[in-house]
Short mmCIF file of C-alpha atoms in Angstrom, two decimals:
data_model
loop_
_atom_site.label_atom_id
_atom_site.label_comp_id
_atom_site.label_asym_id
_atom_site.label_seq_id
_atom_site.Cartn_x
_atom_site.Cartn_y
_atom_site.Cartn_z
CA UNK A 95 34.87 -50.51 12.43
CA UNK A 96 31.99 -52.14 14.33
CA UNK A 97 31.82 -54.73 11.56
CA UNK A 98 35.40 -55.92 12.08
CA UNK A 99 36.53 -58.16 14.89
CA UNK A 100 39.73 -57.25 16.73
CA UNK A 101 41.45 -60.27 15.23
CA UNK A 102 40.40 -59.21 11.74
CA UNK A 103 41.58 -55.63 12.27
CA UNK A 104 45.02 -56.83 13.37
CA UNK A 105 45.32 -59.07 10.31
CA UNK A 106 44.22 -56.28 7.98
CA UNK A 107 46.63 -53.82 9.57
CA UNK A 108 49.54 -56.19 9.06
CA UNK A 109 48.46 -56.94 5.51
CA UNK A 110 48.28 -53.22 4.77
CA UNK A 111 52.06 -53.08 5.06
CA UNK A 112 52.42 -56.05 2.73
CA UNK A 113 50.12 -54.41 0.19
CA UNK A 114 52.13 -51.18 0.16
CA UNK A 115 55.39 -53.08 -0.18
CA UNK A 116 53.97 -55.04 -3.12
CA UNK A 117 53.06 -51.76 -4.83
CA UNK A 118 56.56 -50.44 -4.29
CA UNK A 119 58.22 -53.56 -5.71
CA UNK A 120 55.51 -54.15 -8.40
CA UNK A 121 56.82 -57.51 -9.49
CA UNK A 122 54.99 -58.61 -12.63
CA UNK A 123 53.49 -62.01 -11.84
CA UNK A 124 50.49 -62.30 -14.16
CA UNK A 125 49.92 -61.03 -17.69
CA UNK A 126 46.52 -61.32 -19.33
CA UNK A 127 46.27 -61.31 -23.10
CA UNK A 128 42.89 -60.34 -24.50
CA UNK A 129 43.64 -62.32 -27.64
CA UNK A 130 40.29 -61.72 -29.35
CA UNK A 131 37.03 -59.86 -28.88
CA UNK A 132 35.18 -62.40 -31.02
CA UNK A 133 32.84 -64.69 -29.13
CA UNK A 134 30.46 -67.54 -29.94
CA UNK A 135 28.05 -66.48 -27.18
CA UNK A 136 26.21 -63.27 -26.38
CA UNK A 137 26.36 -63.13 -22.60
CA UNK A 138 24.03 -60.72 -20.85
CA UNK A 139 26.74 -59.75 -18.36
CA UNK A 140 29.69 -59.39 -20.75
CA UNK A 141 31.95 -56.59 -19.56
CA UNK A 142 33.67 -56.40 -22.95
CA UNK A 143 30.45 -56.40 -25.01
CA UNK A 144 31.97 -59.11 -27.22
CA UNK A 145 30.25 -60.25 -30.41
CA UNK A 146 30.54 -63.00 -33.01
CA UNK A 147 32.24 -60.50 -35.31
CA UNK A 148 34.34 -57.83 -33.64
CA UNK A 149 35.26 -54.47 -35.14
CA UNK A 150 38.62 -54.86 -33.39
CA UNK A 151 40.69 -57.42 -35.30
CA UNK A 152 42.61 -60.11 -33.45
CA UNK A 153 46.12 -59.06 -32.57
CA UNK A 154 48.74 -60.86 -34.69
CA UNK A 155 50.69 -63.38 -32.65
CA UNK A 156 54.00 -61.81 -33.64
CA UNK A 157 52.95 -58.48 -32.12
CA UNK A 158 52.22 -60.19 -28.82
CA UNK A 159 55.53 -62.08 -28.96
CA UNK A 160 57.31 -58.72 -29.28
CA UNK A 161 55.68 -57.58 -26.03
CA UNK A 162 56.66 -60.85 -24.34
CA UNK A 163 60.23 -60.45 -25.54
CA UNK A 164 60.25 -56.92 -24.07
CA UNK A 165 59.63 -58.28 -20.57
CA UNK A 166 61.55 -61.57 -20.78
CA UNK A 167 65.00 -60.21 -19.79
CA UNK A 168 63.51 -58.57 -16.69
CA UNK A 169 61.34 -61.30 -15.18
CA UNK A 170 61.67 -64.92 -14.20
CA UNK A 171 59.52 -66.51 -16.95
CA UNK A 172 58.77 -69.51 -14.75
CA UNK A 173 57.14 -67.16 -12.21
CA UNK A 174 55.24 -64.99 -14.69
CA UNK A 175 51.92 -66.55 -15.67
CA UNK A 176 50.26 -65.63 -18.98
CA UNK A 177 46.50 -66.06 -19.33
CA UNK A 178 44.58 -65.91 -22.62
CA UNK A 179 41.15 -64.26 -22.37
CA UNK A 180 38.57 -62.93 -24.80
CA UNK A 181 36.01 -62.91 -26.17
CA UNK A 182 36.49 -66.64 -26.51
CA UNK A 183 40.16 -67.53 -26.77
CA UNK A 184 39.53 -70.85 -28.51
CA UNK A 185 38.12 -69.04 -31.55
CA UNK A 186 41.73 -68.29 -32.45
CA UNK A 187 43.10 -71.14 -34.54
CA UNK A 188 46.68 -70.26 -33.54
CA UNK A 189 46.25 -70.60 -29.77
CA UNK A 190 48.30 -73.80 -29.72
CA UNK A 191 51.08 -72.13 -31.73
CA UNK A 192 51.15 -69.10 -29.41
CA UNK A 193 51.08 -71.32 -26.33
CA UNK A 194 53.95 -73.46 -27.59
CA UNK A 195 56.06 -70.37 -28.27
CA UNK A 196 55.42 -69.15 -24.73
CA UNK A 197 56.25 -72.59 -23.37
CA UNK A 198 59.55 -72.55 -25.26
CA UNK A 199 60.33 -69.18 -23.69
CA UNK A 200 59.70 -70.65 -20.24
CA UNK A 201 56.34 -69.01 -19.46
CA UNK A 202 53.50 -71.05 -17.96
CA UNK A 203 50.23 -70.19 -19.66
CA UNK A 204 46.54 -70.82 -19.36
CA UNK A 205 43.17 -69.57 -20.53
CA UNK A 206 39.61 -68.66 -19.60
CA UNK A 207 36.98 -70.27 -21.83
CA UNK A 208 33.25 -70.90 -22.11
CA UNK A 209 34.18 -74.47 -23.05
CA UNK A 210 32.09 -74.65 -26.22
CA UNK A 211 35.01 -75.50 -28.51
CA UNK A 212 36.93 -77.65 -26.03
CA UNK A 213 36.65 -81.23 -27.23
CA UNK A 214 39.07 -84.10 -26.66
CA UNK A 215 41.15 -83.33 -29.75
CA UNK A 216 41.49 -79.63 -28.89
CA UNK A 217 42.44 -80.42 -25.30
CA UNK A 218 45.12 -82.84 -26.46
CA UNK A 219 46.59 -80.20 -28.76
CA UNK A 220 46.53 -77.61 -25.99
CA UNK A 221 48.33 -79.96 -23.64
CA UNK A 222 50.93 -80.73 -26.29
CA UNK A 223 51.48 -76.97 -26.49
CA UNK A 224 52.22 -76.78 -22.76
CA UNK A 225 49.00 -75.38 -21.31
CA UNK A 226 49.23 -75.12 -17.54
CA UNK A 227 45.71 -74.20 -16.46
CA UNK A 228 42.21 -73.51 -17.72
CA UNK A 229 39.05 -71.99 -16.27
CA UNK A 230 35.60 -72.92 -17.58
CA UNK A 231 32.57 -70.69 -17.04
CA UNK A 232 29.41 -72.43 -15.83
CA UNK A 233 26.69 -70.12 -14.56
CA UNK A 234 24.26 -72.49 -12.94
CA UNK A 235 22.01 -75.29 -14.18
CA UNK A 236 21.02 -75.58 -17.84
CA UNK A 237 18.17 -73.06 -18.00
CA UNK A 238 20.05 -70.47 -15.96
CA UNK A 239 23.36 -70.88 -17.78
CA UNK A 240 21.83 -70.81 -21.26
CA UNK A 241 19.71 -67.80 -20.33
CA UNK A 242 22.64 -65.65 -19.27
CA UNK A 243 24.88 -66.93 -22.09
CA UNK A 244 22.05 -66.64 -24.64
CA UNK A 245 23.03 -69.93 -26.27
CA UNK A 246 20.89 -73.08 -26.34
CA UNK A 247 23.84 -75.47 -26.09
CA UNK A 248 26.16 -73.47 -23.84
CA UNK A 249 25.49 -75.57 -20.74
CA UNK A 250 25.83 -78.91 -22.48
CA UNK A 251 29.15 -78.04 -24.10
CA UNK A 252 30.56 -76.47 -20.92
CA UNK A 253 29.70 -79.58 -18.89
CA UNK A 254 31.26 -81.82 -21.54
CA UNK A 255 34.43 -79.71 -21.36
CA UNK A 256 34.49 -79.97 -17.56
CA UNK A 257 34.11 -83.74 -17.72
CA UNK A 258 37.10 -83.86 -20.09
CA UNK A 259 39.17 -81.76 -17.71
CA UNK A 260 38.22 -84.01 -14.79
CA UNK A 261 40.04 -86.85 -16.57
CA UNK A 262 43.05 -84.79 -17.69
CA UNK A 263 46.45 -85.24 -16.10
CA UNK A 264 48.99 -82.54 -15.26
CA UNK A 265 46.51 -79.70 -15.68
CA UNK A 266 45.21 -77.21 -13.12
CA UNK A 267 41.63 -76.19 -13.76
CA UNK A 268 38.59 -74.72 -12.10
CA UNK A 269 35.02 -73.63 -12.75
CA UNK A 270 33.92 -70.01 -12.44
CA UNK A 271 30.32 -68.96 -11.80
CA UNK A 272 28.68 -65.55 -11.86
CA UNK A 273 25.97 -65.53 -9.21
CA UNK A 274 22.89 -63.51 -10.13
CA UNK A 275 19.26 -63.39 -8.95
CA UNK A 276 18.28 -66.15 -11.36
CA UNK A 277 20.75 -68.81 -10.13
CA UNK A 278 21.10 -67.65 -6.52
CA UNK A 279 18.42 -69.93 -5.06
CA UNK A 280 20.02 -73.06 -6.55
CA UNK A 281 23.55 -72.63 -5.17
CA UNK A 282 23.13 -75.43 -2.63
CA UNK A 283 22.07 -77.92 -5.31
CA UNK A 284 24.56 -76.60 -7.82
CA UNK A 285 27.58 -77.31 -5.64
CA UNK A 286 26.42 -80.94 -5.39
CA UNK A 287 26.19 -81.06 -9.17
CA UNK A 288 29.70 -79.63 -9.57
CA UNK A 289 31.08 -82.28 -7.25
CA UNK A 290 29.25 -84.98 -9.22
CA UNK A 291 31.01 -84.00 -12.47
CA UNK A 292 34.45 -83.90 -10.88
CA UNK A 293 34.98 -80.25 -9.99
CA UNK A 294 37.54 -79.71 -7.22
CA UNK A 295 37.96 -75.91 -7.43
CA UNK A 296 35.15 -73.40 -7.79
CA UNK A 297 35.41 -69.61 -8.01
CA UNK A 298 32.31 -67.53 -7.43
CA UNK A 299 31.85 -64.04 -8.86
CA UNK A 300 29.14 -61.44 -8.60
CA UNK A 301 28.32 -59.22 -11.57
CA UNK A 302 29.55 -55.64 -11.70
CA UNK A 303 27.87 -52.95 -13.87
CA UNK A 304 30.20 -52.72 -16.86
CA UNK A 305 29.58 -53.45 -20.54
CA UNK A 306 26.20 -55.09 -21.13
CA UNK A 307 25.70 -55.64 -17.41
CA UNK A 308 25.50 -51.87 -16.91
CA UNK A 309 22.32 -51.89 -19.00
CA UNK A 310 20.74 -54.76 -17.09
CA UNK A 311 20.23 -53.95 -13.38
CA UNK A 312 18.25 -57.18 -12.96
CA UNK A 313 21.58 -59.03 -12.95
CA UNK A 314 22.57 -57.42 -9.64
CA UNK A 315 22.01 -59.29 -6.40
CA UNK A 316 20.03 -57.64 -3.64
CA UNK A 317 21.94 -56.83 -0.47
CA UNK A 318 20.32 -59.84 1.20
CA UNK A 319 21.32 -62.12 -1.68
CA UNK A 320 24.87 -60.75 -1.69
CA UNK A 321 25.25 -61.48 2.02
CA UNK A 322 23.63 -64.86 1.47
CA UNK A 323 26.16 -65.69 -1.26
CA UNK A 324 29.07 -64.89 1.04
CA UNK A 325 27.47 -66.84 3.90
CA UNK A 326 27.12 -69.80 1.54
CA UNK A 327 30.79 -69.60 0.48
CA UNK A 328 31.96 -69.28 4.08
CA UNK A 329 29.90 -72.28 5.11
CA UNK A 330 31.25 -74.34 2.21
CA UNK A 331 34.83 -73.48 3.09
CA UNK A 332 34.22 -74.49 6.70
CA UNK A 333 32.21 -77.63 6.17
CA UNK A 334 32.52 -79.00 2.65
CA UNK A 335 35.84 -80.72 2.03
CA UNK A 336 34.70 -82.05 -1.35
CA UNK A 337 35.39 -78.82 -3.25
CA UNK A 338 37.50 -75.72 -2.64
CA UNK A 339 35.36 -72.58 -3.01
CA UNK A 340 36.70 -69.05 -3.42
CA UNK A 341 34.97 -65.73 -3.81
CA UNK A 342 36.50 -63.59 -6.55
CA UNK A 343 39.25 -61.06 -5.83
CA UNK A 344 36.94 -58.07 -6.20
CA UNK A 345 35.95 -55.77 -3.34
CA UNK A 346 36.63 -55.35 0.37
CA UNK A 347 34.21 -57.48 2.40
CA UNK A 348 34.54 -56.32 6.00
CA UNK A 349 34.32 -59.16 8.50
CA UNK A 350 34.05 -61.71 5.68
CA UNK A 351 37.70 -60.99 4.87
CA UNK A 352 39.85 -64.07 5.34
CA UNK A 353 36.81 -66.35 5.37
CA UNK A 354 35.45 -66.49 1.81
CA UNK A 355 38.68 -66.52 -0.21
CA UNK A 356 42.24 -67.64 0.28
CA UNK A 357 43.67 -64.17 0.88
CA UNK A 358 42.67 -60.74 2.14
CA UNK A 359 41.39 -58.16 -0.32
CA UNK A 360 44.11 -56.64 -2.49
CA UNK A 361 43.52 -55.18 -5.94
CA UNK A 362 46.68 -56.41 -7.65
CA UNK A 363 45.94 -54.72 -10.98
CA UNK A 364 48.98 -52.68 -11.94
CA UNK A 365 50.82 -54.05 -8.91
CA UNK A 366 51.39 -57.66 -9.91
CA UNK A 367 48.94 -57.95 -12.81
CA UNK A 368 49.03 -56.37 -16.27
CA UNK A 369 47.01 -56.87 -19.43
CA UNK A 370 47.52 -56.47 -23.13
CA UNK A 371 44.13 -55.74 -24.64
CA UNK A 372 42.99 -56.69 -28.12
CA UNK A 373 43.80 -53.26 -29.57
CA UNK A 374 47.25 -53.29 -27.96
CA UNK A 375 46.36 -51.15 -24.95
CA UNK A 376 48.32 -51.85 -21.78
CA UNK A 377 46.11 -51.99 -18.70
CA UNK A 378 45.93 -53.51 -15.25
CA UNK A 379 43.53 -56.42 -15.76
CA UNK A 380 40.99 -57.24 -18.41
CA UNK A 381 38.09 -56.60 -16.03
CA UNK A 382 38.94 -52.89 -16.13
CA UNK A 383 36.81 -51.52 -18.96
CA UNK A 384 37.21 -47.81 -18.18
CA UNK A 385 40.15 -45.96 -19.66
CA UNK A 386 42.96 -46.61 -17.20
CA UNK A 387 45.25 -47.64 -20.04
CA UNK A 388 48.93 -46.89 -19.61
CA UNK A 389 50.24 -47.22 -23.15
CA UNK A 390 50.02 -49.43 -26.20
CA UNK A 391 52.35 -52.21 -27.29
CA UNK A 392 52.13 -51.04 -30.91
CA UNK A 393 54.30 -48.06 -29.98
CA UNK A 394 55.46 -48.62 -26.38
CA UNK A 395 57.84 -51.07 -24.74
CA UNK A 396 55.76 -53.16 -22.32
CA UNK A 397 58.49 -53.36 -19.70
CA UNK A 398 59.14 -49.61 -19.77
CA UNK A 399 55.44 -48.96 -19.28
CA UNK A 400 55.29 -51.44 -16.40
CA UNK A 401 58.24 -49.80 -14.67
CA UNK A 402 57.44 -46.13 -15.19
CA UNK A 403 53.64 -45.87 -15.31
CA UNK A 404 50.67 -47.41 -13.44
CA UNK A 405 50.91 -44.66 -10.79
CA UNK A 406 47.14 -44.59 -10.25
CA UNK A 407 47.18 -48.32 -9.63
CA UNK A 408 50.01 -48.24 -7.10
CA UNK A 409 49.15 -45.09 -5.18
CA UNK A 410 45.43 -45.18 -4.53
CA UNK A 411 45.22 -41.90 -2.61
CA UNK A 412 43.24 -40.33 -5.49
CA UNK A 413 40.33 -42.70 -4.75
CA UNK A 414 39.64 -41.09 -1.39
CA UNK A 415 36.65 -39.10 -2.55
CA UNK A 416 32.89 -39.45 -2.70
CA UNK A 417 31.66 -42.34 -0.59
CA UNK A 418 35.28 -43.25 0.28
CA UNK A 419 36.24 -39.81 1.60
CA UNK A 420 35.13 -40.29 5.20
CA UNK A 421 35.22 -44.09 5.35
CA UNK A 422 37.10 -45.39 8.39
CA UNK A 423 37.97 -48.58 6.54
CA UNK A 424 39.65 -46.86 3.61
CA UNK A 425 43.09 -47.82 4.91
CA UNK A 426 42.23 -51.51 4.33
CA UNK A 427 40.29 -51.10 1.08
CA UNK A 428 41.92 -48.11 -0.67
CA UNK A 429 38.98 -47.53 -2.91
CA UNK A 430 38.14 -51.14 -3.88
CA UNK A 431 39.01 -52.74 -7.23
CA UNK A 432 40.11 -50.65 -10.20
CA UNK A 433 37.53 -52.42 -12.36
CA UNK A 434 34.75 -50.77 -10.34
CA UNK A 435 35.55 -47.23 -11.54
CA UNK A 436 33.82 -45.48 -14.42
CA UNK A 437 35.31 -43.25 -17.10
CA UNK A 438 35.13 -40.27 -14.73
CA UNK A 439 37.11 -42.21 -12.09
CA UNK A 440 34.12 -42.50 -9.77
CA UNK A 441 33.43 -45.69 -7.82
CA UNK A 442 30.39 -47.51 -9.18
CA UNK A 443 29.58 -49.37 -5.99
CA UNK A 444 31.18 -50.48 -2.74
CA UNK A 445 31.02 -54.12 -1.66
CA UNK A 446 31.26 -53.16 2.02
CA UNK A 447 28.29 -50.80 1.71
CA UNK A 448 26.31 -53.51 -0.03
CA UNK A 449 26.88 -55.73 2.98
CA UNK A 450 26.33 -53.35 5.87
CA UNK A 451 24.19 -50.39 4.79
#
């Protein structure tokens, strides 16, 4: 507790009640669709271990529509956001068709992309299909981005996509960056570059050991670099009005809570967020690569699964073991993010410990 101010403890205590109420209500607000595991890059940190050719075929659009129609009578479509992820979503030639069908059903939709296939013509077609938002990954300057993405033209095409988005109307968009030891030292210069190409919103992630990243410990920040990244974000949020910076939703951050992102830590997977994975599995969010699946849309009704399952997501008492067992801050963290657990349901690492031990 020595790392939490009194003001912060009061805020976290109040928010604890909100978090438990959210779990009880479990209103579905965001649905991710892992629409493909094919990708045109070979990122060193890919949690899904995506490849150019995937052994898991793309899910037919009609199968996904069936899952959407399962939930439609029970939600307000205008308040339930659907996000296409991959792999690389733009490798699907029917993205515009799927998006338009969602738009006709009243659902806002968006996507996460590496930007490589986003040219002016594709953006126009996406907007005609009702796209609401898009996130583009840009992991530092050219050498750093191309190194982690393992593609010689990844940076160039991502920047061109961002410059297109900067001119687009009626579209919410941001840039997401995975900070790692290679790009850490250039964060100060990189934020100036982002501003220069028109970026107004920037989300910063750190890399967690899943997929390929689990085999590459050199992608992990040192404790000093991790604290330095959060100090940088906090300083930007306090001083730099040119761009809105957020740290990702992952992990409880002690006294950094409320200062490096817009809200306090709350793993909303299975509480407000669900995912349909490429093989039909129903999960909490696509960052969860361990087997916390709750069903499969090929034989289960998505709404029934949402209502009757996800117990491990909504009651996190089972996580109070190992390094969490005697932690005095467990009441505010409840075992961190579900994506940080391995197949044996053990926590891979704790953000708070990285900061203060």
